[in-house]
Amino acid sequence: MTIRLNPAEVETLPKIWKALAAAGKPMQSQDLVPRSTLELVNLRASQINGCSFCTDMHTKDMAHAGEQAERIAMVAAWREAPYFTEPERAALLLAEEATRIADGDTGVSDEVWAEVRKHYDENQAAVLIGQIAMTNAWNRFNVILQNPAGNYTPGQWG
Amino acid sequence: MEARLKFRETQIGKQFYKNMLANEAVLHHGPAPVATMELMKIRASQINGCGHCVDMHVKDAAYAGETSERLALVAAWREAPYFTEPERAALALTEEACRLADEPGGVSDEVWAEVQKHYDDEQAAALVAALAQINAWNRINVTLRNPAGGYDPAEKAKRYKSTP
């Protein structure tokens, strides 16, 4: 399997990716929301969008950061799992509704937003939204381009 | 977290559960590869959001020697290098057969042709039966909010070993 557009040949692609990565910096560089929570959000969105490349990357990043195998395995069906805190569950709820906004769905419900605000202040909620937006954007690139998964090494992009 | 109803402690639930387990034993000792059926069970349980079943089948698969790379990528397997062509056909079938709701297309001819390319009729029947079983389990466990996390894979392995 090969990527549909080769970033080594199509020079516009790495330019866009660089800008997109820069847009993700505010979520990464602040300690407003735990990194582990943002990774749960990244993984859940990537699973829903069927993004192999991102699922490979985030599961490896999580394991590298010391995340438990049980928690990683259960992100795809987290509701009845005993492994996630109430704030993490609120973030996962938001990730699911915010990722499934396509055609005919009703967006993010008041119930889910209330759960989010119970556990996160305005700035933290903004980080969550930013992270979900970023992950969904990366998912689009990698799914559309059929970017092959399996070669990621944690820390390869600094 | 507690299940809404102790299904196995009702008379109907006890009998139903026994019959479902008998079906599982037929499939376990049947013509389709067990490892492939585990991948299908994990994928179906992910799609149906069944925590209890994901916990069980990830643990069963790991116990049987499945790699963590493959387990992590079942949820997004298409661009992953870890799955064989027969496994990919089984996973494509799983996705279409799980997402039947309000969808007149059901399982497409393309997906079924891929299944037939890699499996004979006996094996294909086993795969279809395995999907029917896991979707039934998913319904029970999701509807009853059966808690996840307490599953021990050694018990099932022992049961299958003692009933060849």
PDB file of C-alpha atoms in Angstrom:
ATOM      1  CA  MET A   1       0.000   0.000   0.000  1.00  0.00           C
ATOM      2  CA  THR A   2       1.362   3.447  -0.928  1.00  0.00           C
ATOM      3  CA  ILE A   3       0.185   6.948  -0.076  1.00  0.00           C
ATOM      4  CA  ARG A   4      -1.867   8.497  -2.902  1.00  0.00           C
ATOM      5  CA  LEU A   5       0.141  11.719  -2.996  1.00  0.00           C
ATOM      6  CA  ASN A   6       3.833  11.450  -2.169  1.00  0.00           C
ATOM      7  CA  PRO A   7       4.893  14.295   0.163  1.00  0.00           C
ATOM      8  CA  ALA A   8       8.449  13.927  -1.153  1.00  0.00           C
ATOM      9  CA  GLU A   9       7.203  14.922  -4.617  1.00  0.00           C
ATOM     10  CA  VAL A  10       4.174  17.103  -3.939  1.00  0.00           C
ATOM     11  CA  GLU A  11       5.789  20.051  -2.170  1.00  0.00           C
ATOM     12  CA  THR A  12       2.507  21.710  -1.197  1.00  0.00           C
ATOM     13  CA  LEU A  13       1.579  18.809   1.039  1.00  0.00           C
ATOM     14  CA  PRO A  14       4.363  19.142   3.646  1.00  0.00           C
ATOM     15  CA  LYS A  15       3.757  22.900   3.662  1.00  0.00           C
ATOM     16  CA  ILE A  16       0.117  22.353   4.613  1.00  0.00           C
ATOM     17  CA  TRP A  17       1.078  19.747   7.191  1.00  0.00           C
ATOM     18  CA  LYS A  18       3.612  22.079   8.774  1.00  0.00           C
ATOM     19  CA  ALA A  19       0.985  24.794   9.131  1.00  0.00           C
ATOM     20  CA  LEU A  20      -1.507  22.307  10.524  1.00  0.00           C
ATOM     21  CA  ALA A  21       1.040  21.041  13.056  1.00  0.00           C
ATOM     22  CA  ALA A  22       1.685  24.643  14.117  1.00  0.00           C
ATOM     23  CA  ALA A  23      -2.051  25.115  14.622  1.00  0.00           C
ATOM     24  CA  GLY A  24      -1.957  22.206  17.068  1.00  0.00           C
ATOM     25  CA  LYS A  25       0.722  23.814  19.246  1.00  0.00           C
ATOM     26  CA  PRO A  26      -1.607  25.692  21.672  1.00  0.00           C
ATOM     27  CA  MET A  27      -3.210  22.408  22.717  1.00  0.00           C
ATOM     28  CA  GLN A  28       0.173  20.686  23.101  1.00  0.00           C
ATOM     29  CA  SER A  29       2.143  23.385  24.858  1.00  0.00           C
ATOM     30  CA  GLN A  30      -0.311  24.212  27.629  1.00  0.00           C
ATOM     31  CA  ASP A  31      -1.050  22.103  30.652  1.00  0.00           C
ATOM     32  CA  LEU A  32      -4.726  23.004  30.707  1.00  0.00           C
ATOM     33  CA  VAL A  33      -5.958  19.495  29.883  1.00  0.00           C
ATOM     34  CA  PRO A  34      -3.907  16.389  30.726  1.00  0.00           C
ATOM     35  CA  ARG A  35      -1.970  15.036  27.765  1.00  0.00           C
ATOM     36  CA  SER A  36      -3.424  11.580  28.494  1.00  0.00           C
ATOM     37  CA  THR A  37      -6.970  12.947  28.094  1.00  0.00           C
ATOM     38  CA  LEU A  38      -6.082  14.567  24.772  1.00  0.00           C
ATOM     39  CA  GLU A  39      -4.673  11.238  23.596  1.00  0.00           C
ATOM     40  CA  LEU A  40      -7.946   9.491  24.475  1.00  0.00           C
ATOM     41  CA  VAL A  41      -9.737  12.073  22.342  1.00  0.00           C
ATOM     42  CA  ASN A  42      -7.227  11.611  19.504  1.00  0.00           C
ATOM     43  CA  LEU A  43      -7.603   7.839  19.535  1.00  0.00           C
ATOM     44  CA  ARG A  44     -11.414   7.786  19.753  1.00  0.00           C
ATOM     45  CA  ALA A  45     -11.839  10.231  16.846  1.00  0.00           C
ATOM     46  CA  SER A  46      -9.312   8.302  14.753  1.00  0.00           C
ATOM     47  CA  GLN A  47     -11.173   5.042  15.416  1.00  0.00           C
ATOM     48  CA  ILE A  48     -14.530   6.548  14.425  1.00  0.00           C
ATOM     49  CA  ASN A  49     -13.017   7.954  11.253  1.00  0.00           C
ATOM     50  CA  GLY A  50     -11.277   4.662  10.477  1.00  0.00           C
ATOM     51  CA  CYS A  51      -7.866   6.333  10.278  1.00  0.00           C
ATOM     52  CA  SER A  52      -5.244   3.577  10.462  1.00  0.00           C
ATOM     53  CA  PHE A  53      -2.286   5.943  10.376  1.00  0.00           C
ATOM     54  CA  CYS A  54      -3.554   8.035  13.301  1.00  0.00           C
ATOM     55  CA  THR A  55      -4.726   5.001  15.298  1.00  0.00           C
ATOM     56  CA  ASP A  56      -1.263   3.456  14.940  1.00  0.00           C
ATOM     57  CA  MET A  57       0.401   6.721  15.972  1.00  0.00           C
ATOM     58  CA  HIS A  58      -1.779   7.498  18.972  1.00  0.00           C
ATOM     59  CA  THR A  59      -1.832   3.979  20.419  1.00  0.00           C
ATOM     60  CA  LYS A  60       1.977   3.918  20.197  1.00  0.00           C
ATOM     61  CA  ASP A  61       2.283   7.407  21.700  1.00  0.00           C
ATOM     62  CA  MET A  62      -0.026   6.388  24.537  1.00  0.00           C
ATOM     63  CA  ALA A  63       1.880   3.189  25.300  1.00  0.00           C
ATOM     64  CA  HIS A  64       5.157   5.133  25.099  1.00  0.00           C
ATOM     65  CA  ALA A  65       3.797   7.645  27.645  1.00  0.00           C
ATOM     66  CA  GLY A  66       2.975   4.801  30.037  1.00  0.00           C
ATOM     67  CA  GLU A  67      -0.735   4.396  29.328  1.00  0.00           C
ATOM     68  CA  GLN A  68      -2.115   1.011  30.469  1.00  0.00           C
ATOM     69  CA  ALA A  69      -2.901  -1.607  27.809  1.00  0.00           C
ATOM     70  CA  GLU A  70      -6.400  -2.089  29.289  1.00  0.00           C
ATOM     71  CA  ARG A  71      -7.246   1.576  28.849  1.00  0.00           C
ATOM     72  CA  ILE A  72      -5.910   1.676  25.289  1.00  0.00           C
ATOM     73  CA  ALA A  73      -7.890  -1.448  24.358  1.00  0.00           C
ATOM     74  CA  MET A  74     -11.133  -0.091  25.795  1.00  0.00           C
ATOM     75  CA  VAL A  75     -11.185   3.386  24.254  1.00  0.00           C
ATOM     76  CA  ALA A  76     -13.251   2.007  21.348  1.00  0.00           C
ATOM     77  CA  ALA A  77     -15.991   0.885  23.775  1.00  0.00           C
ATOM     78  CA  TRP A  78     -15.353   2.873  26.931  1.00  0.00           C
ATOM     79  CA  ARG A  79     -18.815   3.306  28.443  1.00  0.00           C
ATOM     80  CA  GLU A  80     -18.990   0.117  30.523  1.00  0.00           C
ATOM     81  CA  ALA A  81     -15.238   0.042  31.172  1.00  0.00           C
ATOM     82  CA  PRO A  82     -14.076   0.833  34.724  1.00  0.00           C
ATOM     83  CA  TYR A  83     -10.882   2.526  33.579  1.00  0.00           C
ATOM     84  CA  PHE A  84     -11.908   6.091  32.798  1.00  0.00           C
ATOM     85  CA  THR A  85     -12.480   9.032  35.165  1.00  0.00           C
ATOM     86  CA  GLU A  86     -15.568  11.238  34.943  1.00  0.00           C
ATOM     87  CA  PRO A  87     -13.625  14.081  33.242  1.00  0.00           C
ATOM     88  CA  GLU A  88     -12.187  11.581  30.739  1.00  0.00           C
ATOM     89  CA  ARG A  89     -15.654  10.181  30.041  1.00  0.00           C
ATOM     90  CA  ALA A  90     -16.941  13.696  29.377  1.00  0.00           C
ATOM     91  CA  ALA A  91     -14.057  14.299  26.945  1.00  0.00           C
ATOM     92  CA  LEU A  92     -14.789  11.004  25.161  1.00  0.00           C
ATOM     93  CA  LEU A  93     -18.502  11.872  24.895  1.00  0.00           C
ATOM     94  CA  LEU A  94     -17.578  15.185  23.319  1.00  0.00           C
ATOM     95  CA  ALA A  95     -15.092  13.516  20.971  1.00  0.00           C
ATOM     96  CA  GLU A  96     -17.772  11.095  19.738  1.00  0.00           C
ATOM     97  CA  GLU A  97     -20.522  13.642  19.140  1.00  0.00           C
ATOM     98  CA  ALA A  98     -18.155  16.220  17.685  1.00  0.00           C
ATOM     99  CA  THR A  99     -16.685  13.657  15.286  1.00  0.00           C
ATOM    100  CA  ARG A 100     -20.057  12.327  14.134  1.00  0.00           C
ATOM    101  CA  ILE A 101     -21.495  15.584  12.832  1.00  0.00           C
ATOM    102  CA  ALA A 102     -22.024  14.408   9.246  1.00  0.00           C
ATOM    103  CA  ASP A 103     -25.280  14.842   7.412  1.00  0.00           C
ATOM    104  CA  GLY A 104     -28.411  14.535   9.451  1.00  0.00           C
ATOM    105  CA  ASP A 105     -26.825  14.251  12.842  1.00  0.00           C
ATOM    106  CA  THR A 106     -27.693  16.964  15.337  1.00  0.00           C
ATOM    107  CA  GLY A 107     -24.219  18.025  16.345  1.00  0.00           C
ATOM    108  CA  VAL A 108     -23.181  18.180  19.996  1.00  0.00           C
ATOM    109  CA  SER A 109     -26.119  17.849  22.377  1.00  0.00           C
ATOM    110  CA  ASP A 110     -26.815  20.076  25.392  1.00  0.00           C
ATOM    111  CA  GLU A 111     -26.425  17.014  27.638  1.00  0.00           C
ATOM    112  CA  VAL A 112     -22.918  16.297  26.408  1.00  0.00           C
ATOM    113  CA  TRP A 113     -21.909  19.941  26.565  1.00  0.00           C
ATOM    114  CA  ALA A 114     -23.208  20.152  30.153  1.00  0.00           C
ATOM    115  CA  GLU A 115     -21.063  17.126  31.058  1.00  0.00           C
ATOM    116  CA  VAL A 116     -18.050  18.798  29.496  1.00  0.00           C
ATOM    117  CA  ARG A 117     -18.638  22.043  31.409  1.00  0.00           C
ATOM    118  CA  LYS A 118     -19.109  20.145  34.665  1.00  0.00           C
ATOM    119  CA  HIS A 119     -15.495  18.992  34.446  1.00  0.00           C
ATOM    120  CA  TYR A 120     -13.709  21.609  32.336  1.00  0.00           C
ATOM    121  CA  ASP A 121     -13.636  25.417  32.505  1.00  0.00           C
ATOM    122  CA  GLU A 122     -13.923  27.590  29.364  1.00  0.00           C
ATOM    123  CA  ASN A 123     -10.250  27.431  28.523  1.00  0.00           C
ATOM    124  CA  GLN A 124     -10.038  23.702  29.054  1.00  0.00           C
ATOM    125  CA  ALA A 125     -13.153  23.184  26.917  1.00  0.00           C
ATOM    126  CA  ALA A 126     -11.521  25.291  24.192  1.00  0.00           C
ATOM    127  CA  VAL A 127      -8.477  22.994  24.281  1.00  0.00           C
ATOM    128  CA  LEU A 128     -10.704  19.928  23.922  1.00  0.00           C
ATOM    129  CA  ILE A 129     -12.535  21.441  20.947  1.00  0.00           C
ATOM    130  CA  GLY A 130      -9.240  22.447  19.352  1.00  0.00           C
ATOM    131  CA  GLN A 131      -7.838  18.966  19.821  1.00  0.00           C
ATOM    132  CA  ILE A 132     -10.933  17.296  18.361  1.00  0.00           C
ATOM    133  CA  ALA A 133     -10.827  19.669  15.384  1.00  0.00           C
ATOM    134  CA  MET A 134      -7.123  18.937  14.811  1.00  0.00           C
ATOM    135  CA  THR A 135      -7.516  15.183  15.017  1.00  0.00           C
ATOM    136  CA  ASN A 136     -10.456  15.216  12.630  1.00  0.00           C
ATOM    137  CA  ALA A 137      -8.395  17.299  10.204  1.00  0.00           C
ATOM    138  CA  TRP A 138      -5.444  14.874  10.386  1.00  0.00           C
ATOM    139  CA  ASN A 139      -7.864  11.950   9.993  1.00  0.00           C
ATOM    140  CA  ARG A 140      -9.103  13.500   6.730  1.00  0.00           C
ATOM    141  CA  PHE A 141      -5.596  13.805   5.289  1.00  0.00           C
ATOM    142  CA  ASN A 142      -4.584  10.277   6.200  1.00  0.00           C
ATOM    143  CA  VAL A 143      -7.842   8.559   5.254  1.00  0.00           C
ATOM    144  CA  ILE A 144      -8.197  10.394   1.934  1.00  0.00           C
ATOM    145  CA  LEU A 145      -4.562   9.721   1.029  1.00  0.00           C
ATOM    146  CA  GLN A 146      -4.678   6.111   2.333  1.00  0.00           C
ATOM    147  CA  ASN A 147      -1.519   6.833   4.274  1.00  0.00           C
ATOM    148  CA  PRO A 148      -0.106   3.418   5.249  1.00  0.00           C
ATOM    149  CA  ALA A 149       0.030   2.678   8.968  1.00  0.00           C
ATOM    150  CA  GLY A 150       2.509   0.682  10.999  1.00  0.00           C
ATOM    151  CA  ASN A 151       5.757   2.587  10.600  1.00  0.00           C
ATOM    152  CA  TYR A 152       5.342   5.191  13.315  1.00  0.00           C
ATOM    153  CA  THR A 153       7.894   5.473  16.097  1.00  0.00           C
ATOM    154  CA  PRO A 154       6.986   7.611  19.130  1.00  0.00           C
ATOM    155  CA  GLY A 155       8.894  10.893  19.132  1.00  0.00           C
ATOM    156  CA  GLN A 156       9.795  10.816  15.439  1.00  0.00           C
ATOM    157  CA  TRP A 157       8.327  14.295  14.955  1.00  0.00           C
ATOM    158  CA  GLY A 158       9.891  15.745  18.092  1.00  0.00           C
TER     159      GLY A 158
ATOM    160  CA  MET B   1     -21.345   0.068  37.630  1.00  0.00           C
ATOM    161  CA  GLU B   2     -23.746  -2.857  37.670  1.00  0.00           C
ATOM    162  CA  ALA B   3     -25.710  -4.586  34.914  1.00  0.00           C
ATOM    163  CA  ARG B   4     -29.339  -3.490  34.651  1.00  0.00           C
ATOM    164  CA  LEU B   5     -30.493  -7.062  34.929  1.00  0.00           C
ATOM    165  CA  LYS B   6     -28.715 -10.229  35.988  1.00  0.00           C
ATOM    166  CA  PHE B   7     -29.532 -11.969  32.707  1.00  0.00           C
ATOM    167  CA  ARG B   8     -28.040 -15.355  33.585  1.00  0.00           C
ATOM    168  CA  GLU B   9     -30.012 -15.483  36.817  1.00  0.00           C
ATOM    169  CA  THR B  10     -33.342 -15.366  34.988  1.00  0.00           C
ATOM    170  CA  GLN B  11     -34.713 -18.680  33.726  1.00  0.00           C
ATOM    171  CA  ILE B  12     -35.011 -17.516  30.132  1.00  0.00           C
ATOM    172  CA  GLY B  13     -31.580 -15.900  30.254  1.00  0.00           C
ATOM    173  CA  LYS B  14     -29.962 -19.021  31.650  1.00  0.00           C
ATOM    174  CA  GLN B  15     -31.384 -21.220  28.881  1.00  0.00           C
ATOM    175  CA  PHE B  16     -30.625 -18.670  26.169  1.00  0.00           C
ATOM    176  CA  TYR B  17     -27.063 -18.238  27.408  1.00  0.00           C
ATOM    177  CA  LYS B  18     -26.528 -22.006  27.412  1.00  0.00           C
ATOM    178  CA  ASN B  19     -27.714 -22.280  23.802  1.00  0.00           C
ATOM    179  CA  MET B  20     -25.595 -19.336  22.698  1.00  0.00           C
ATOM    180  CA  LEU B  21     -22.526 -20.920  24.326  1.00  0.00           C
ATOM    181  CA  ALA B  22     -23.276 -24.195  22.532  1.00  0.00           C
ATOM    182  CA  ASN B  23     -23.284 -22.234  19.258  1.00  0.00           C
ATOM    183  CA  GLU B  24     -19.956 -20.672  20.205  1.00  0.00           C
ATOM    184  CA  ALA B  25     -18.449 -24.106  20.806  1.00  0.00           C
ATOM    185  CA  VAL B  26     -19.619 -25.278  17.356  1.00  0.00           C
ATOM    186  CA  LEU B  27     -17.881 -22.258  15.806  1.00  0.00           C
ATOM    187  CA  HIS B  28     -14.744 -22.570  17.936  1.00  0.00           C
ATOM    188  CA  HIS B  29     -14.237 -26.134  16.702  1.00  0.00           C
ATOM    189  CA  GLY B  30     -15.539 -25.311  13.214  1.00  0.00           C
ATOM    190  CA  PRO B  31     -13.967 -24.666   9.801  1.00  0.00           C
ATOM    191  CA  ALA B  32     -13.076 -20.941  10.111  1.00  0.00           C
ATOM    192  CA  PRO B  33      -9.830 -19.747  11.762  1.00  0.00           C
ATOM    193  CA  VAL B  34     -10.443 -18.811  15.406  1.00  0.00           C
ATOM    194  CA  ALA B  35      -8.000 -15.872  15.217  1.00  0.00           C
ATOM    195  CA  THR B  36      -9.950 -14.405  12.291  1.00  0.00           C
ATOM    196  CA  MET B  37     -13.224 -14.787  14.150  1.00  0.00           C
ATOM    197  CA  GLU B  38     -11.683 -12.995  17.158  1.00  0.00           C
ATOM    198  CA  LEU B  39     -10.776 -10.046  14.932  1.00  0.00           C
ATOM    199  CA  MET B  40     -14.370 -10.000  13.681  1.00  0.00           C
ATOM    200  CA  LYS B  41     -15.752 -10.140  17.223  1.00  0.00           C
ATOM    201  CA  ILE B  42     -13.541  -7.258  18.333  1.00  0.00           C
ATOM    202  CA  ARG B  43     -14.506  -5.125  15.315  1.00  0.00           C
ATOM    203  CA  ALA B  44     -18.244  -5.838  15.707  1.00  0.00           C
ATOM    204  CA  SER B  45     -18.082  -5.051  19.419  1.00  0.00           C
ATOM    205  CA  GLN B  46     -16.279  -1.776  18.697  1.00  0.00           C
ATOM    206  CA  ILE B  47     -18.909  -0.757  16.159  1.00  0.00           C
ATOM    207  CA  ASN B  48     -21.695  -1.646  18.559  1.00  0.00           C
ATOM    208  CA  GLY B  49     -19.912   0.057  21.478  1.00  0.00           C
ATOM    209  CA  CYS B  50     -19.976  -3.096  23.605  1.00  0.00           C
ATOM    210  CA  GLY B  51     -17.438  -2.628  26.404  1.00  0.00           C
ATOM    211  CA  HIS B  52     -18.044  -6.033  27.931  1.00  0.00           C
ATOM    212  CA  CYS B  53     -17.424  -7.811  24.616  1.00  0.00           C
ATOM    213  CA  VAL B  54     -14.388  -5.704  23.623  1.00  0.00           C
ATOM    214  CA  ASP B  55     -12.804  -6.473  26.990  1.00  0.00           C
ATOM    215  CA  MET B  56     -13.499 -10.189  26.553  1.00  0.00           C
ATOM    216  CA  HIS B  57     -12.322 -10.597  22.981  1.00  0.00           C
ATOM    217  CA  VAL B  58      -9.232  -8.422  23.259  1.00  0.00           C
ATOM    218  CA  LYS B  59      -8.209 -10.516  26.261  1.00  0.00           C
ATOM    219  CA  ASP B  60      -9.090 -13.801  24.497  1.00  0.00           C
ATOM    220  CA  ALA B  61      -7.082 -12.738  21.450  1.00  0.00           C
ATOM    221  CA  ALA B  62      -4.062 -11.628  23.496  1.00  0.00           C
ATOM    222  CA  TYR B  63      -4.241 -14.850  25.515  1.00  0.00           C
ATOM    223  CA  ALA B  64      -4.137 -16.808  22.237  1.00  0.00           C
ATOM    224  CA  GLY B  65      -0.989 -14.912  21.220  1.00  0.00           C
ATOM    225  CA  GLU B  66      -2.356 -12.058  19.122  1.00  0.00           C
ATOM    226  CA  THR B  67       0.098  -9.119  18.825  1.00  0.00           C
ATOM    227  CA  SER B  68      -0.598  -5.720  20.388  1.00  0.00           C
ATOM    228  CA  GLU B  69      -0.041  -4.012  17.002  1.00  0.00           C
ATOM    229  CA  ARG B  70      -2.821  -6.021  15.384  1.00  0.00           C
ATOM    230  CA  LEU B  71      -5.160  -5.547  18.340  1.00  0.00           C
ATOM    231  CA  ALA B  72      -4.598  -1.770  18.325  1.00  0.00           C
ATOM    232  CA  LEU B  73      -5.345  -1.503  14.607  1.00  0.00           C
ATOM    233  CA  VAL B  74      -8.506  -3.606  14.372  1.00  0.00           C
ATOM    234  CA  ALA B  75     -10.557  -0.422  14.832  1.00  0.00           C
ATOM    235  CA  ALA B  76      -8.886   1.149  11.763  1.00  0.00           C
ATOM    236  CA  TRP B  77      -7.469  -1.766   9.795  1.00  0.00           C
ATOM    237  CA  ARG B  78      -7.657  -0.621   6.177  1.00  0.00           C
ATOM    238  CA  GLU B  79      -4.248   1.061   5.861  1.00  0.00           C
ATOM    239  CA  ALA B  80      -2.582  -1.204   8.432  1.00  0.00           C
ATOM    240  CA  PRO B  81       0.020  -3.688   7.124  1.00  0.00           C
ATOM    241  CA  TYR B  82      -0.862  -6.344   9.712  1.00  0.00           C
ATOM    242  CA  PHE B  83      -3.833  -8.140   8.184  1.00  0.00           C
ATOM    243  CA  THR B  84      -3.901 -10.821   5.486  1.00  0.00           C
ATOM    244  CA  GLU B  85      -6.243 -10.656   2.493  1.00  0.00           C
ATOM    245  CA  PRO B  86      -8.608 -13.278   4.000  1.00  0.00           C
ATOM    246  CA  GLU B  87      -8.660 -11.335   7.289  1.00  0.00           C
ATOM    247  CA  ARG B  88      -9.393  -8.090   5.435  1.00  0.00           C
ATOM    248  CA  ALA B  89     -12.302  -9.772   3.634  1.00  0.00           C
ATOM    249  CA  ALA B  90     -13.655 -10.979   6.986  1.00  0.00           C
ATOM    250  CA  LEU B  91     -13.302  -7.506   8.522  1.00  0.00           C
ATOM    251  CA  ALA B  92     -15.044  -5.848   5.549  1.00  0.00           C
ATOM    252  CA  LEU B  93     -17.885  -8.366   5.924  1.00  0.00           C
ATOM    253  CA  THR B  94     -18.048  -7.633   9.653  1.00  0.00           C
ATOM    254  CA  GLU B  95     -18.417  -3.894   9.117  1.00  0.00           C
ATOM    255  CA  GLU B  96     -21.179  -4.185   6.544  1.00  0.00           C
ATOM    256  CA  ALA B  97     -23.008  -6.947   8.419  1.00  0.00           C
ATOM    257  CA  CYS B  98     -22.979  -4.910  11.642  1.00  0.00           C
ATOM    258  CA  ARG B  99     -24.160  -1.671  10.057  1.00  0.00           C
ATOM    259  CA  LEU B 100     -27.463  -3.022   8.780  1.00  0.00           C
ATOM    260  CA  ALA B 101     -29.669  -0.503  10.547  1.00  0.00           C
ATOM    261  CA  ASP B 102     -32.002   1.343   8.225  1.00  0.00           C
ATOM    262  CA  GLU B 103     -29.670   0.610   5.337  1.00  0.00           C
ATOM    263  CA  PRO B 104     -31.330  -1.139   2.376  1.00  0.00           C
ATOM    264  CA  GLY B 105     -27.993  -2.188   0.827  1.00  0.00           C
ATOM    265  CA  GLY B 106     -27.013  -4.595   3.573  1.00  0.00           C
ATOM    266  CA  VAL B 107     -23.901  -6.532   2.632  1.00  0.00           C
ATOM    267  CA  SER B 108     -22.719  -5.531  -0.843  1.00  0.00           C
ATOM    268  CA  ASP B 109     -21.898  -7.909  -3.692  1.00  0.00           C
ATOM    269  CA  GLU B 110     -18.316  -6.592  -3.670  1.00  0.00           C
ATOM    270  CA  VAL B 111     -17.768  -7.509  -0.037  1.00  0.00           C
ATOM    271  CA  TRP B 112     -19.402 -10.908  -0.441  1.00  0.00           C
ATOM    272  CA  ALA B 113     -17.280 -11.660  -3.534  1.00  0.00           C
ATOM    273  CA  GLU B 114     -14.144 -10.941  -1.472  1.00  0.00           C
ATOM    274  CA  VAL B 115     -15.386 -13.358   1.184  1.00  0.00           C
ATOM    275  CA  GLN B 116     -15.973 -16.056  -1.436  1.00  0.00           C
ATOM    276  CA  LYS B 117     -12.534 -15.483  -2.893  1.00  0.00           C
ATOM    277  CA  HIS B 118     -10.918 -16.494   0.397  1.00  0.00           C
ATOM    278  CA  TYR B 119     -13.371 -18.850   2.095  1.00  0.00           C
ATOM    279  CA  ASP B 120     -15.292 -21.942   0.998  1.00  0.00           C
ATOM    280  CA  ASP B 121     -19.005 -22.316   1.762  1.00  0.00           C
ATOM    281  CA  GLU B 122     -18.479 -24.050   5.104  1.00  0.00           C
ATOM    282  CA  GLN B 123     -16.086 -21.346   6.247  1.00  0.00           C
ATOM    283  CA  ALA B 124     -18.304 -18.542   4.955  1.00  0.00           C
ATOM    284  CA  ALA B 125     -21.242 -20.047   6.841  1.00  0.00           C
ATOM    285  CA  ALA B 126     -19.141 -20.079  10.002  1.00  0.00           C
ATOM    286  CA  LEU B 127     -18.180 -16.431   9.522  1.00  0.00           C
ATOM    287  CA  VAL B 128     -21.812 -15.408   9.019  1.00  0.00           C
ATOM    288  CA  ALA B 129     -22.840 -17.399  12.094  1.00  0.00           C
ATOM    289  CA  ALA B 130     -20.035 -15.844  14.142  1.00  0.00           C
ATOM    290  CA  LEU B 131     -21.283 -12.384  13.154  1.00  0.00           C
ATOM    291  CA  ALA B 132     -24.853 -13.265  14.068  1.00  0.00           C
ATOM    292  CA  GLN B 133     -23.645 -14.533  17.453  1.00  0.00           C
ATOM    293  CA  ILE B 134     -21.474 -11.531  18.316  1.00  0.00           C
ATOM    294  CA  ASN B 135     -24.164  -9.077  17.276  1.00  0.00           C
ATOM    295  CA  ALA B 136     -26.590 -10.934  19.556  1.00  0.00           C
ATOM    296  CA  TRP B 137     -24.095 -10.819  22.446  1.00  0.00           C
ATOM    297  CA  ASN B 138     -23.482  -7.124  21.774  1.00  0.00           C
ATOM    298  CA  ARG B 139     -27.220  -6.430  21.996  1.00  0.00           C
ATOM    299  CA  ILE B 140     -27.533  -8.227  25.308  1.00  0.00           C
ATOM    300  CA  ASN B 141     -24.505  -6.603  26.906  1.00  0.00           C
ATOM    301  CA  VAL B 142     -25.100  -3.087  25.581  1.00  0.00           C
ATOM    302  CA  THR B 143     -28.805  -3.142  26.453  1.00  0.00           C
ATOM    303  CA  LEU B 144     -28.074  -4.361  29.966  1.00  0.00           C
ATOM    304  CA  ARG B 145     -24.961  -2.178  30.387  1.00  0.00           C
ATOM    305  CA  ASN B 146     -22.982  -5.188  31.467  1.00  0.00           C
ATOM    306  CA  PRO B 147     -19.779  -3.875  33.069  1.00  0.00           C
ATOM    307  CA  ALA B 148     -16.443  -4.487  31.372  1.00  0.00           C
ATOM    308  CA  GLY B 149     -13.033  -5.137  32.855  1.00  0.00           C
ATOM    309  CA  GLY B 150     -13.585  -8.235  34.965  1.00  0.00           C
ATOM    310  CA  TYR B 151     -13.046 -10.865  32.307  1.00  0.00           C
ATOM    311  CA  ASP B 152     -10.461 -13.637  32.732  1.00  0.00           C
ATOM    312  CA  PRO B 153      -9.508 -15.385  29.452  1.00  0.00           C
ATOM    313  CA  ALA B 154      -8.069 -18.476  31.169  1.00  0.00           C
ATOM    314  CA  GLU B 155     -11.521 -19.787  32.010  1.00  0.00           C
ATOM    315  CA  LYS B 156     -12.795 -19.943  28.434  1.00  0.00           C
ATOM    316  CA  ALA B 157      -9.512 -21.429  27.191  1.00  0.00           C
ATOM    317  CA  LYS B 158      -9.870 -24.170  29.768  1.00  0.00           C
ATOM    318  CA  ARG B 159     -13.477 -24.850  28.774  1.00  0.00           C
ATOM    319  CA  TYR B 160     -12.603 -25.249  25.102  1.00  0.00           C
ATOM    320  CA  LYS B 161      -9.643 -27.435  25.914  1.00  0.00           C
ATOM    321  CA  SER B 162     -11.798 -29.829  27.951  1.00  0.00           C
ATOM    322  CA  THR B 163     -14.477 -30.106  25.224  1.00  0.00           C
ATOM    323  CA  PRO B 164     -12.657 -30.888  21.984  1.00  0.00           C
TER     324      PRO B 164
END
